[in-house]
Coordinates of C-alpha atoms in Angstrom, one line a residue:
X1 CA 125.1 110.4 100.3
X2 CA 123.1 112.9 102.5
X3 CA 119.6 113.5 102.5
X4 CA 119.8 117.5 103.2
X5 CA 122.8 118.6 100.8
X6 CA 122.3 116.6 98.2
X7 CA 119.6 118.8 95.3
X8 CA 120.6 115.9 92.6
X9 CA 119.3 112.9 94.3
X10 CA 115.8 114.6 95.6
X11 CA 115.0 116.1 91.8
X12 CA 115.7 112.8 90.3
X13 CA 113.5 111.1 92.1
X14 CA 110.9 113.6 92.1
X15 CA 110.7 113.0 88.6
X16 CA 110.4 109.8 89.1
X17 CA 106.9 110.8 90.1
X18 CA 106.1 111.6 86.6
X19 CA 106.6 107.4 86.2
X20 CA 109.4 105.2 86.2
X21 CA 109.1 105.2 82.2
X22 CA 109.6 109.1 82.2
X23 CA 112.4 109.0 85.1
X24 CA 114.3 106.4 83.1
X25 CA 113.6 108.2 79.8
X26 CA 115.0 111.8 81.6
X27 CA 118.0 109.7 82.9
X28 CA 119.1 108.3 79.6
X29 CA 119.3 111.0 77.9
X30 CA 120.8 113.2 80.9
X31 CA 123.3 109.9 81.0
X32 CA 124.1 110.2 77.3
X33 CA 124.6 113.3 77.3
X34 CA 127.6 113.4 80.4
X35 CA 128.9 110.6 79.4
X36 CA 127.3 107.5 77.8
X37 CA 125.4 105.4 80.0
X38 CA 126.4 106.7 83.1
X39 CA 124.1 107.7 85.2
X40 CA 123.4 110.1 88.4
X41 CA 122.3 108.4 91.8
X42 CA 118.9 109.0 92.1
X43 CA 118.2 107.8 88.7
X44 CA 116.4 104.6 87.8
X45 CA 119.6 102.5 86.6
X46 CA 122.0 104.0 88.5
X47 CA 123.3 101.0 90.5
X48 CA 125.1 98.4 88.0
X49 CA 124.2 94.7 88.7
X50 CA 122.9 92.8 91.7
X51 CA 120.7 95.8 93.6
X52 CA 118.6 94.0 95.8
X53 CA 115.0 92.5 96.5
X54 CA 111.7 93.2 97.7
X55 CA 108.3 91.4 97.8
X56 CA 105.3 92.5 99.0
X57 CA 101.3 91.4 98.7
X58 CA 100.4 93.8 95.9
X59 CA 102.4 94.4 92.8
X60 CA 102.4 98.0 91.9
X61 CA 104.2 99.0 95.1
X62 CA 107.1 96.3 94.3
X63 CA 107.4 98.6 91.3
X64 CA 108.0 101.9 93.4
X65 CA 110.3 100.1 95.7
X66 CA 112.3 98.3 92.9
X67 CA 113.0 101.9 91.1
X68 CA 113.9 103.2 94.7
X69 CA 116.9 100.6 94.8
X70 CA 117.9 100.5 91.4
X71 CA 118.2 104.2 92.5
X72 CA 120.3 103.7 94.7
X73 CA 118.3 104.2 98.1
X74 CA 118.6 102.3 100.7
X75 CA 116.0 99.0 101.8
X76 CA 114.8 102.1 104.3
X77 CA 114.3 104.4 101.3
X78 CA 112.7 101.4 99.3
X79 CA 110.2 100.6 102.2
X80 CA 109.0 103.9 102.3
X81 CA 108.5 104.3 99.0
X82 CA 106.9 101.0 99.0
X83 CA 104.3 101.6 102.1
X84 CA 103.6 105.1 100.6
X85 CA 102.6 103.5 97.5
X86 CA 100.6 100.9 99.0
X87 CA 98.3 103.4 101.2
X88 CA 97.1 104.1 97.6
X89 CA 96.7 100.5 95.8
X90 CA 96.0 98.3 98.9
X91 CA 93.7 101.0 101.2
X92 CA 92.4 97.7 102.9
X93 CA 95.2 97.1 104.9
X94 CA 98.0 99.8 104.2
X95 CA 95.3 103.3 104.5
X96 CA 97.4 106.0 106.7
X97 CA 95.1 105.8 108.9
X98 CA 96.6 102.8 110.4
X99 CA 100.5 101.4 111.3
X100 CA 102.8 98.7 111.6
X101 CA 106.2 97.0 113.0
X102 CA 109.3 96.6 110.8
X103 CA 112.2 94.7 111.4
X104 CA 115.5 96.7 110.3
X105 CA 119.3 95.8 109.4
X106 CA 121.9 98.1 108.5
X107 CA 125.1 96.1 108.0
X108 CA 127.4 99.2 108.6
X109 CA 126.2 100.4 111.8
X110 CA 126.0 96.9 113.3
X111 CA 122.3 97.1 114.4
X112 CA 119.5 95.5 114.4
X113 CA 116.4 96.6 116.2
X114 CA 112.5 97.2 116.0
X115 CA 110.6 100.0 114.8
X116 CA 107.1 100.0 116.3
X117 CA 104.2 102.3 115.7
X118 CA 101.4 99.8 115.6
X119 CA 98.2 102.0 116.1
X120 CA 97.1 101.8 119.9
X121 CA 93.8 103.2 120.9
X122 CA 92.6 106.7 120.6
X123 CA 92.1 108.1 124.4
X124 CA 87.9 107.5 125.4
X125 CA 88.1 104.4 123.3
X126 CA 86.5 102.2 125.5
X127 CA 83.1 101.1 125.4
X128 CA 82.5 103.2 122.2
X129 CA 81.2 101.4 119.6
X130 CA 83.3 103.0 116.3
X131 CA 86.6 102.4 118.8
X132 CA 89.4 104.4 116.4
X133 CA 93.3 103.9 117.0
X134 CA 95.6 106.5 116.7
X135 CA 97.7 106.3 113.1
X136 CA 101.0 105.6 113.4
X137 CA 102.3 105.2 110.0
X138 CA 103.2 108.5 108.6
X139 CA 105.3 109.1 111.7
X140 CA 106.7 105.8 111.9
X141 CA 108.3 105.6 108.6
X142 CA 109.5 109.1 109.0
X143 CA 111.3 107.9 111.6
X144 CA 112.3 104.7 109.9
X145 CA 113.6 106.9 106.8
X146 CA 114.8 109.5 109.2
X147 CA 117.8 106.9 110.7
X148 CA 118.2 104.6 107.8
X149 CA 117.3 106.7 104.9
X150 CA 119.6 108.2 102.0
X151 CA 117.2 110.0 99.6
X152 CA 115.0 112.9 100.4
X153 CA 111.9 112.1 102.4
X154 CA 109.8 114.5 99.6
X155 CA 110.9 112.0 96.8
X156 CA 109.7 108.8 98.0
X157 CA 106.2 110.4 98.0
X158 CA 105.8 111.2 94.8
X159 CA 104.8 108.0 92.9
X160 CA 101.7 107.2 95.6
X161 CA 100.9 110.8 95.1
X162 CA 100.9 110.9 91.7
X163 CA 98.5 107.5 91.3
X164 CA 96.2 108.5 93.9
X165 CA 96.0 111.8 91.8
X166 CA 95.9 111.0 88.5
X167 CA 94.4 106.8 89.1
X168 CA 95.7 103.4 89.5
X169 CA 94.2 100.3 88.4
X170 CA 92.9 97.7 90.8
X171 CA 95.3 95.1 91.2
X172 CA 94.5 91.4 91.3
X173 CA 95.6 91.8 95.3
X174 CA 93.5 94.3 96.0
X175 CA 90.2 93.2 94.2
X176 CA 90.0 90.4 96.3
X177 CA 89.7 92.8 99.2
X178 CA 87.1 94.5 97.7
X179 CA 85.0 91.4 96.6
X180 CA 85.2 90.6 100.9
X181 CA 84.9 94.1 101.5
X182 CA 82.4 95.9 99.3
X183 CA 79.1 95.7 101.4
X184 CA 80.7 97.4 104.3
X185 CA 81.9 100.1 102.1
X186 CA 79.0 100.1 100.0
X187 CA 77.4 101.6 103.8
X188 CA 80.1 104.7 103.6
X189 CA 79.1 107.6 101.5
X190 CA 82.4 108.7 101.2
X191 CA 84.0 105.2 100.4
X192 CA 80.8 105.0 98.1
X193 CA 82.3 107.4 96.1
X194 CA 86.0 106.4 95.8
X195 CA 85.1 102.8 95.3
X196 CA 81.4 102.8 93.7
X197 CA 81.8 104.6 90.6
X198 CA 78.5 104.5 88.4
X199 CA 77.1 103.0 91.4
X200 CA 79.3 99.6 91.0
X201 CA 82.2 98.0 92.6
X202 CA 85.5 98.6 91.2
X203 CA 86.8 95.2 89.8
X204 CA 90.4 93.8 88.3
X205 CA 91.9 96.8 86.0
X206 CA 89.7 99.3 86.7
X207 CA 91.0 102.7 87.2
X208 CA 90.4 104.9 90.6
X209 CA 91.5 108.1 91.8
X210 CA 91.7 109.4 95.2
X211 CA 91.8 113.1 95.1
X212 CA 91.5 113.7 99.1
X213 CA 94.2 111.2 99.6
X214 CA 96.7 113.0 97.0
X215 CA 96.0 116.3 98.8
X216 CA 97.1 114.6 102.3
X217 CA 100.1 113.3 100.3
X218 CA 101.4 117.1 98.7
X219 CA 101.0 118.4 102.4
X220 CA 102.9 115.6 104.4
X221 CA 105.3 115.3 101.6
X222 CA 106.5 118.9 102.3
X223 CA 106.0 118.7 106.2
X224 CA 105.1 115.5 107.5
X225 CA 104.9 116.6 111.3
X226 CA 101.4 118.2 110.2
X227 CA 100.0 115.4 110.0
X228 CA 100.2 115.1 114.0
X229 CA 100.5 118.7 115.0
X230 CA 98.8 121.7 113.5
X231 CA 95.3 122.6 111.6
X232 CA 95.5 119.6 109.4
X233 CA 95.8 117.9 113.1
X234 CA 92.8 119.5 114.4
X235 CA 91.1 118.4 110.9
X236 CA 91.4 115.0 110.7
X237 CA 90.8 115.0 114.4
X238 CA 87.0 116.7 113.5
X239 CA 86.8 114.0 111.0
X240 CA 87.2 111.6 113.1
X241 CA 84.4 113.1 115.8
X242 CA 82.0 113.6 112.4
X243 CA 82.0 109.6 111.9
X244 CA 81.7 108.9 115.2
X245 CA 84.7 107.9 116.2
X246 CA 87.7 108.6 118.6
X247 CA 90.4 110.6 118.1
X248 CA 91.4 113.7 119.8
X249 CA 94.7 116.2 119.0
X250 CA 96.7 115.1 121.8
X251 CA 96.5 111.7 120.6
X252 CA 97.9 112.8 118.0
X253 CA 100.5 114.7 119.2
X254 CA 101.2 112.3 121.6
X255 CA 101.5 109.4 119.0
X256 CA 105.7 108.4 119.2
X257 CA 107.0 105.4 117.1
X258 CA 109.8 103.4 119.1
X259 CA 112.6 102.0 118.4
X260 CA 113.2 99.0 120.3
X261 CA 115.5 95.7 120.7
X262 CA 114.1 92.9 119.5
X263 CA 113.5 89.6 121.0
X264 CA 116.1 87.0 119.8
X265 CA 116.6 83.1 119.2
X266 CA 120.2 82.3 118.7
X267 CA 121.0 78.9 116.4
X268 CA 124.4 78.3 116.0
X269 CA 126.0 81.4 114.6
X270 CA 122.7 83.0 113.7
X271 CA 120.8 84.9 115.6
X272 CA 117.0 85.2 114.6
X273 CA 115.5 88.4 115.3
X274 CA 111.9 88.6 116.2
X275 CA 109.1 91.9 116.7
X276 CA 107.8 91.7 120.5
X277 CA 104.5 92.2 122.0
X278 CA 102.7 94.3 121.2
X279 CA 103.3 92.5 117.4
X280 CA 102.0 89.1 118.3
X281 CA 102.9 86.9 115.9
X282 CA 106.3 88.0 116.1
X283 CA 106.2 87.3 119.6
X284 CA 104.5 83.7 119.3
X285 CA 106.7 82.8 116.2
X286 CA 109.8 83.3 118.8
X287 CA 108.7 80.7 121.3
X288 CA 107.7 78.3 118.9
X289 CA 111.4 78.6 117.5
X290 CA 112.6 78.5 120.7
X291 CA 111.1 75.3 121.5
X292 CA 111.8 73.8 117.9
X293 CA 115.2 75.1 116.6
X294 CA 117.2 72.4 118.5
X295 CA 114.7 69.9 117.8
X296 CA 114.0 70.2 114.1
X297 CA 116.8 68.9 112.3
X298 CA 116.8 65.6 114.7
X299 CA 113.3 65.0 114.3
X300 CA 112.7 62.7 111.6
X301 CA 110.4 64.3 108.7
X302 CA 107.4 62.2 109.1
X303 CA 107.3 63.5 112.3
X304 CA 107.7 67.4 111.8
X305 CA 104.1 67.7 111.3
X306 CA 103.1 66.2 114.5
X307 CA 105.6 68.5 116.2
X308 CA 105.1 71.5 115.0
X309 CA 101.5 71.4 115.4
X310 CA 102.2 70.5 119.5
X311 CA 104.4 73.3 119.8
X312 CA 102.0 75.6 117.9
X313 CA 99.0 74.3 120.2
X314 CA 100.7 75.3 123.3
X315 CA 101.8 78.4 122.0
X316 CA 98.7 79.7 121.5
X317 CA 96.9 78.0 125.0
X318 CA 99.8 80.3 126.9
X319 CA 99.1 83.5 125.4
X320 CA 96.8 84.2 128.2
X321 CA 99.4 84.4 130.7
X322 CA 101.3 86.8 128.9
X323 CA 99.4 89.1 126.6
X324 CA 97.0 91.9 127.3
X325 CA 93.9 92.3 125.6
X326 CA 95.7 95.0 123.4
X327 CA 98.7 92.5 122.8
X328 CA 101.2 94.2 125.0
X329 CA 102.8 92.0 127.1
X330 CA 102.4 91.1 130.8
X331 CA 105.6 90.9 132.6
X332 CA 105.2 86.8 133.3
X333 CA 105.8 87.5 129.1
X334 CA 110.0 87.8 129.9
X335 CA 110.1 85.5 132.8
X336 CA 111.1 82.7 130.2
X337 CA 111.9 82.1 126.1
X338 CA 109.1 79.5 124.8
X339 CA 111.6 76.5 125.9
X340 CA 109.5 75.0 127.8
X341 CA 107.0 74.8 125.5
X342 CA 108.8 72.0 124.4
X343 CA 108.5 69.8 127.8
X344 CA 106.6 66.6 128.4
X345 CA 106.5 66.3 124.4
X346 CA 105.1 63.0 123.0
X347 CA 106.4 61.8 119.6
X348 CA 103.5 59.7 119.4
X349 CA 100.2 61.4 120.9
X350 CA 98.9 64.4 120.5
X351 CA 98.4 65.8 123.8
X352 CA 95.1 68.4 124.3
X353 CA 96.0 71.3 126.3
X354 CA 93.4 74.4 127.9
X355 CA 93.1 78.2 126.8
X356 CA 91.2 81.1 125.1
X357 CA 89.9 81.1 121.7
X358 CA 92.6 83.5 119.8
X359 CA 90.8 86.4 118.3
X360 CA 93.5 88.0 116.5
X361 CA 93.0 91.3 113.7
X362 CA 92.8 89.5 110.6
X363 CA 93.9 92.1 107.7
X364 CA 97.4 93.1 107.6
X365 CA 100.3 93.5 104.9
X366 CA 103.8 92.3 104.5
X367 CA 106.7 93.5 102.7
X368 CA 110.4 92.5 102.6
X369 CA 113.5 94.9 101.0
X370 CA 117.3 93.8 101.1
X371 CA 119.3 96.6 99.2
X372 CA 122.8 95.7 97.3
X373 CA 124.7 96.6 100.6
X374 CA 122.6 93.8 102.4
X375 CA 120.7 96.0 104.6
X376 CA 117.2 95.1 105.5
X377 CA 113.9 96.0 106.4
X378 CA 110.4 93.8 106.7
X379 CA 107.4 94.6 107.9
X380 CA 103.5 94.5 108.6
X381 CA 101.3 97.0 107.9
X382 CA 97.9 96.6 109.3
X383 CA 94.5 98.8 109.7
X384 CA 92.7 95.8 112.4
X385 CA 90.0 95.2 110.0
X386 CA 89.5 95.2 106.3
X387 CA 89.6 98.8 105.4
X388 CA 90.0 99.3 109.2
X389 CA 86.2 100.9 110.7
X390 CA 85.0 100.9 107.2
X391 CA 84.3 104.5 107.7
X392 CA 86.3 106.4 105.3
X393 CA 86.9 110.3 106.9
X394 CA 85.8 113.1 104.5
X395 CA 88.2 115.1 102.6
X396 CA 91.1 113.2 103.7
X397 CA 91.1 109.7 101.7
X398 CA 92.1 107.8 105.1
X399 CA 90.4 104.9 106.8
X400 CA 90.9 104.8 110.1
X401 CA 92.2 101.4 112.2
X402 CA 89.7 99.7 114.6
X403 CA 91.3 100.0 118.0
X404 CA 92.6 96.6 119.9
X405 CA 91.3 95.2 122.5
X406 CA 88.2 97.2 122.0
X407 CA 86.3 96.7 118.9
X408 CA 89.3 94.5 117.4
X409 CA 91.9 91.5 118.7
X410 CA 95.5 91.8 119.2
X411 CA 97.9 92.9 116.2
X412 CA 98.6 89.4 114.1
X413 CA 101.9 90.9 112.8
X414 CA 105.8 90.4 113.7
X415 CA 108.4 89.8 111.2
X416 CA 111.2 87.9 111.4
X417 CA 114.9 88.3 110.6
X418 CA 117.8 86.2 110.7
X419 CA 121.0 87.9 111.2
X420 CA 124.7 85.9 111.1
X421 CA 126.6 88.6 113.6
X422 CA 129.9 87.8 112.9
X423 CA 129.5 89.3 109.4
X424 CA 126.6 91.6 110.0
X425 CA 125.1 89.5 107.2
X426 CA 121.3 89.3 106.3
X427 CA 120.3 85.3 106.2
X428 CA 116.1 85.3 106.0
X429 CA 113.7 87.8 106.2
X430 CA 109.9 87.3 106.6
X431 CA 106.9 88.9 107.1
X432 CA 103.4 87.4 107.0
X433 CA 99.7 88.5 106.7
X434 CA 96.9 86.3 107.9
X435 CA 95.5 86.8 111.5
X436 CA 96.1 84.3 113.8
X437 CA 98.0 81.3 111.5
X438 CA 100.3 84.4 110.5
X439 CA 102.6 83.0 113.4
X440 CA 102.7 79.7 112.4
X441 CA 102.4 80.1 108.9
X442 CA 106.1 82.1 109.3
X443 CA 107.6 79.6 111.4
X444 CA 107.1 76.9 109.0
X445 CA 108.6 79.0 106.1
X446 CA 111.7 79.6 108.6
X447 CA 112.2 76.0 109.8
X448 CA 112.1 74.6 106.3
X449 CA 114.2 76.9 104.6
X450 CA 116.4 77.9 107.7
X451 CA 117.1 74.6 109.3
X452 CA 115.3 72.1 106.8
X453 CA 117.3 73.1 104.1
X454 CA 114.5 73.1 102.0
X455 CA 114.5 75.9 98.9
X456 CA 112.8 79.1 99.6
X457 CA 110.5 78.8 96.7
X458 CA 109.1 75.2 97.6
X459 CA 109.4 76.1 102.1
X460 CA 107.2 78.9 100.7
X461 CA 104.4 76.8 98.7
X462 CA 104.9 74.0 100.9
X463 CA 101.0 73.4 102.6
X464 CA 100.8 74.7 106.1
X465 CA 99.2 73.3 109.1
X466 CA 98.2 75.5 112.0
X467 CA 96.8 74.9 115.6
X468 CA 95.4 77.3 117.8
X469 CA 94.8 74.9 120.9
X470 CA 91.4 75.9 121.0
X471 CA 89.1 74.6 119.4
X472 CA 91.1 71.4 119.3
X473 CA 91.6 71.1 115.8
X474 CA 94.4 70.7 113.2
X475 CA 93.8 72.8 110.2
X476 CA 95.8 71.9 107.1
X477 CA 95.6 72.6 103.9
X478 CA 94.9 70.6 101.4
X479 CA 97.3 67.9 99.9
X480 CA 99.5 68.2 103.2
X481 CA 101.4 65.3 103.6
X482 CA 100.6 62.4 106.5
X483 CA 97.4 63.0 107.2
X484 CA 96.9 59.7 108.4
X485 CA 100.0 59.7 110.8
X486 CA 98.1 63.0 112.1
X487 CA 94.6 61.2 112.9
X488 CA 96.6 58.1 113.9
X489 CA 98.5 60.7 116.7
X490 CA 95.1 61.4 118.0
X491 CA 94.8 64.4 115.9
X492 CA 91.5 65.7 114.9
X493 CA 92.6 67.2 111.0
X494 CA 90.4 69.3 109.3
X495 CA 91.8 70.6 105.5
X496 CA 91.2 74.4 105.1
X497 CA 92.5 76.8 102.9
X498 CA 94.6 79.1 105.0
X499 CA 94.3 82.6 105.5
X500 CA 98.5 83.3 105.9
X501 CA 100.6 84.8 103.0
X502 CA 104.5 85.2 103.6
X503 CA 106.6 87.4 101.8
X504 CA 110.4 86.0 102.5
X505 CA 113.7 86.5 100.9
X506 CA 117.3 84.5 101.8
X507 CA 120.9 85.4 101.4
X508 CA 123.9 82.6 101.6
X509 CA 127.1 84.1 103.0
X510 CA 129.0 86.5 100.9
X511 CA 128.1 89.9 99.8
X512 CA 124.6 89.7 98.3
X513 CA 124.4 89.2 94.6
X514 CA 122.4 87.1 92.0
X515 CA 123.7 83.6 92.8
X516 CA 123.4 83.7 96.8
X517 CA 120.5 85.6 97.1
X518 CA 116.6 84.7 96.4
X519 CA 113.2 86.3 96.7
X520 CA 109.7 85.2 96.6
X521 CA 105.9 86.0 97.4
X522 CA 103.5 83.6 98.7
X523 CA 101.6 82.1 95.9
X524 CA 98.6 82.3 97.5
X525 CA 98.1 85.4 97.2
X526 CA 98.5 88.3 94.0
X527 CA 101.9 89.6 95.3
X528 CA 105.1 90.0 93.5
X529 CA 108.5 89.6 94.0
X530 CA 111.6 91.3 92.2
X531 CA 115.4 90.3 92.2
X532 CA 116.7 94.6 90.9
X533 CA 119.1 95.2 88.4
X534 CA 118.0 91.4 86.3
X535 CA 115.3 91.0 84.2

């Protein structure tokens, strides 16, 4: 179904911005009117049994995304409607002023690639103190929507529109943001008066609007490019100056999301699909799995732990002759896969190895959509700080993203996908949030549910371990198994509770329905996770 010729598809979803309640409410009674319960695309209900998943770190934007596919949009569609929403109830991590790196499958068209407009920094950046990237997000999932979307770009606005205007209670998710946050935003006037109403912090349930940010949503839902290009260009530019920060209008302007191949581990029929530098726990994640996907099932499971933390050490120690400040890559980056990371490995000692401290952006946000036609999309979202400079810009509703390498580390985000090619068949799908343990944090899910056959659900609760080679320490979370075998290895274990939350969903082979096809959030954190067209 187009996107351009097709009036029936963008005014049923534009209602939908009234509320799914109202939208489902107009369609029934459209439907029953026709012709019983049939129903137009575009309609909440419209597709009839199994119409995909999505999980994400904060509820409210599952919601949006779940009405987009029981719709009938595409995981594209869904994603934008999901990210769009999230901007609004997760401003931490999601605010437009930042961007992100998705991962995207479309079964028909054979392809599986990269779309990447993490924020890089604004021109004059350096040595400034209130370093300011350029946002990438509204043009990147233009561009996502623009190649793999179905339903009008307008219509997957409206619900974030619509709670930004009118409120939005504070999710569980997002409270715990603001509990870590508040005291920087407590500093911001403007946040002061988003987030500080009667001179409090907003808690769990409370209801907050965001007028500003609404008014940025009605103009880029009717022209998005003004966002980059024009007065509303030059504004947000001026806004930027006012705070002291850096952004200028050819930045903007000049600010291209890219589509790009992605970097691949192949196991057995499979091929797992990774986000290169600069995402780079995407790009970590794939040399650990290089070193470990022929390995895992032959080591014995007593003995995964031990591994795993090895591989994960010298992952980390050999970032710094590869990655850039920024996280792009240095060209000794594609001189080799992460095999070798493997070499001189000792089942029985844990071996010490040499380099930098990471210093990875902490905040980011995951997401992961499969629609009923098994086409995917997962992704990070990420502002390089919680609420990104902590300067919110006046009249917009935006907080703008920290710039890396300058005032913030490398981008801890990279999804992962696992694509069987012979049937253009989605397998996995994650995405996780976290900084640094992010990367490792993912692998584990993937090796356990992947290789391990161990059930998403439990690879997913599982406790993690994580090593960043330096400091020398093993960090695992409490109740891990083997602790002992760890310390007896030479290990130096210290329990933690871990940072990382993964978003994952899995397929088995077949067209994707109810039986074959699981979804789940991390329960460490307040996400959600939906299974469409079941209850």
């Amino acid at each position: 179904m187009s996107k351009s010729h097709t009036p029936s598809v963008g005014r049923s979803l534009y209602r939908s911005a009234l509320g799914p309640r109202v939208a489902l409410a107009l369609a029934l009674t459209a439907g029953l009117a026709a012709c019983g319960d049939s129903r137009a695309v575009g309609s909440v209900g419209y597709v009839k049994g199994f119409g995909g998943l999505v999980a994400a770190d904060e509820p409210q934007a599952v919601v949006v995304a779940r009405d987009v596919l029981s719709a009938g949009g595409t995981a594209a569609d869904a994603a934008v409607a999901l990210y769009f929403t999230l901007a609004v109830t997760q401003p931490s991590t999601a605010s437009l002023g930042g961007g992100g790196v998705c991962l995207v499958h479309d079964k028909k068209k054979k392809i599986t690639e990269v779309v990447d407009f993490l924020p890089r920094a604004a021109s004059g950046a350096a040595g400034i103190r209130l370093a300011t990237s350029v946002p990438g997000a509204v043009r990147g999932f233009y561009a996502l929507h623009a190649k793999y979307g179905k339903f009008r770009w307008e219509s997957l606005l409206g619900e974030g529109e619509k709670l930004a205007r009118l409120g939005t209670p504070v999710s569980r998710a997002f409270a715990a943001d603001l509990a870590i946050g508040g005291r920087l935003l407590a500093n911001d006037p403007v946040a002061r008066q988003v987030f500080f109403p009667g001179g409090r912090l907003l808690v769990e349930g409370q209801s907050f609007e965001q007028h500003d940010l609404a008014a940025v949503y009605a103009r880029i839902r009717r022209s998005p490019g003004e966002f980059y290009n024009g007065s509303f260009a030059q504004s947000l530019a001026d806004a930027v100056g006012n705070a002291g920060g850096t952004l200028s209008t050819a930045d903007l302007i000049n600010m291209r999301p890219n589509f790009t191949p992605t970097q691949t581990v192949k196991h057995g029929d499979e091929v797992i699909h990774f986000a290169p530098p600069p995402a780079v726990s995407g790009a970590v994640a794939a040399r650990m799995v290089a070193a470990l996907e022929d390995r895992w099932e032959k080591t014995p499971v007593e003995e995964r732990p031990h591994l795993l933390a090895e591989i994960s050490a010298r992952a980390f120690a050999e970032r710094g002759g590869w990655m850039n400040a920024d996280g792009s890559a240095k060209p000794a980056f594609y001189a080799e896969t992460g095999k070798a990371l493997a070499t001189g490995y000792d089942p029985d000692r844990h071996q010490p190895v040499q380099g930098d401290r990471p210093n990875d952006a902490l905040p980011a946000s995951s997401f992961v959509v499969l629609d009923g036609d098994g086409n995917g999309v997962a992704c990070n979202v990420t502002t390089y700080g919680l609420f990104g400079t902590g300067r919110m810009l006046s009249g917009t509703g935006i907080f703008m993203a920290a710039a890396p390498g300058v005032n913030s580390g490398p981008p801890a985000v990279g999804p992962v996908m696992v694509i069987n090619p012979h049937v253009q068949e989605v397998r996995f799908a994650a995405a996780a949030s976290g900084g640094v343990t992010g990367a490792s944090a993912m692998t584990q899910v993937l090796l356990e549910n992947q290789l391990g056959g161990v059930k998403l659900g439990q690879a997913l609760a599982a406790p993690r371990l994580h090593h960043s080679g330096n400091p020398d320490i093993l960090f695992v979370e409490e109740g891990s198994p083997g602790e002992a075998a760890l310390t007896k290895r030479g290990h130096q274990v210290k329990t933690v509770a871990m940072p990382s939350r993964v978003n994952a969903l899995r397929c088995d082979t077949g067209r994707p329905n109810f039986g074959k096809c699981q979804v789940e959030a991390d329960p460490r954190g307040a996400g959600m996770a939906v299974v469409v067209g079941r209850d």
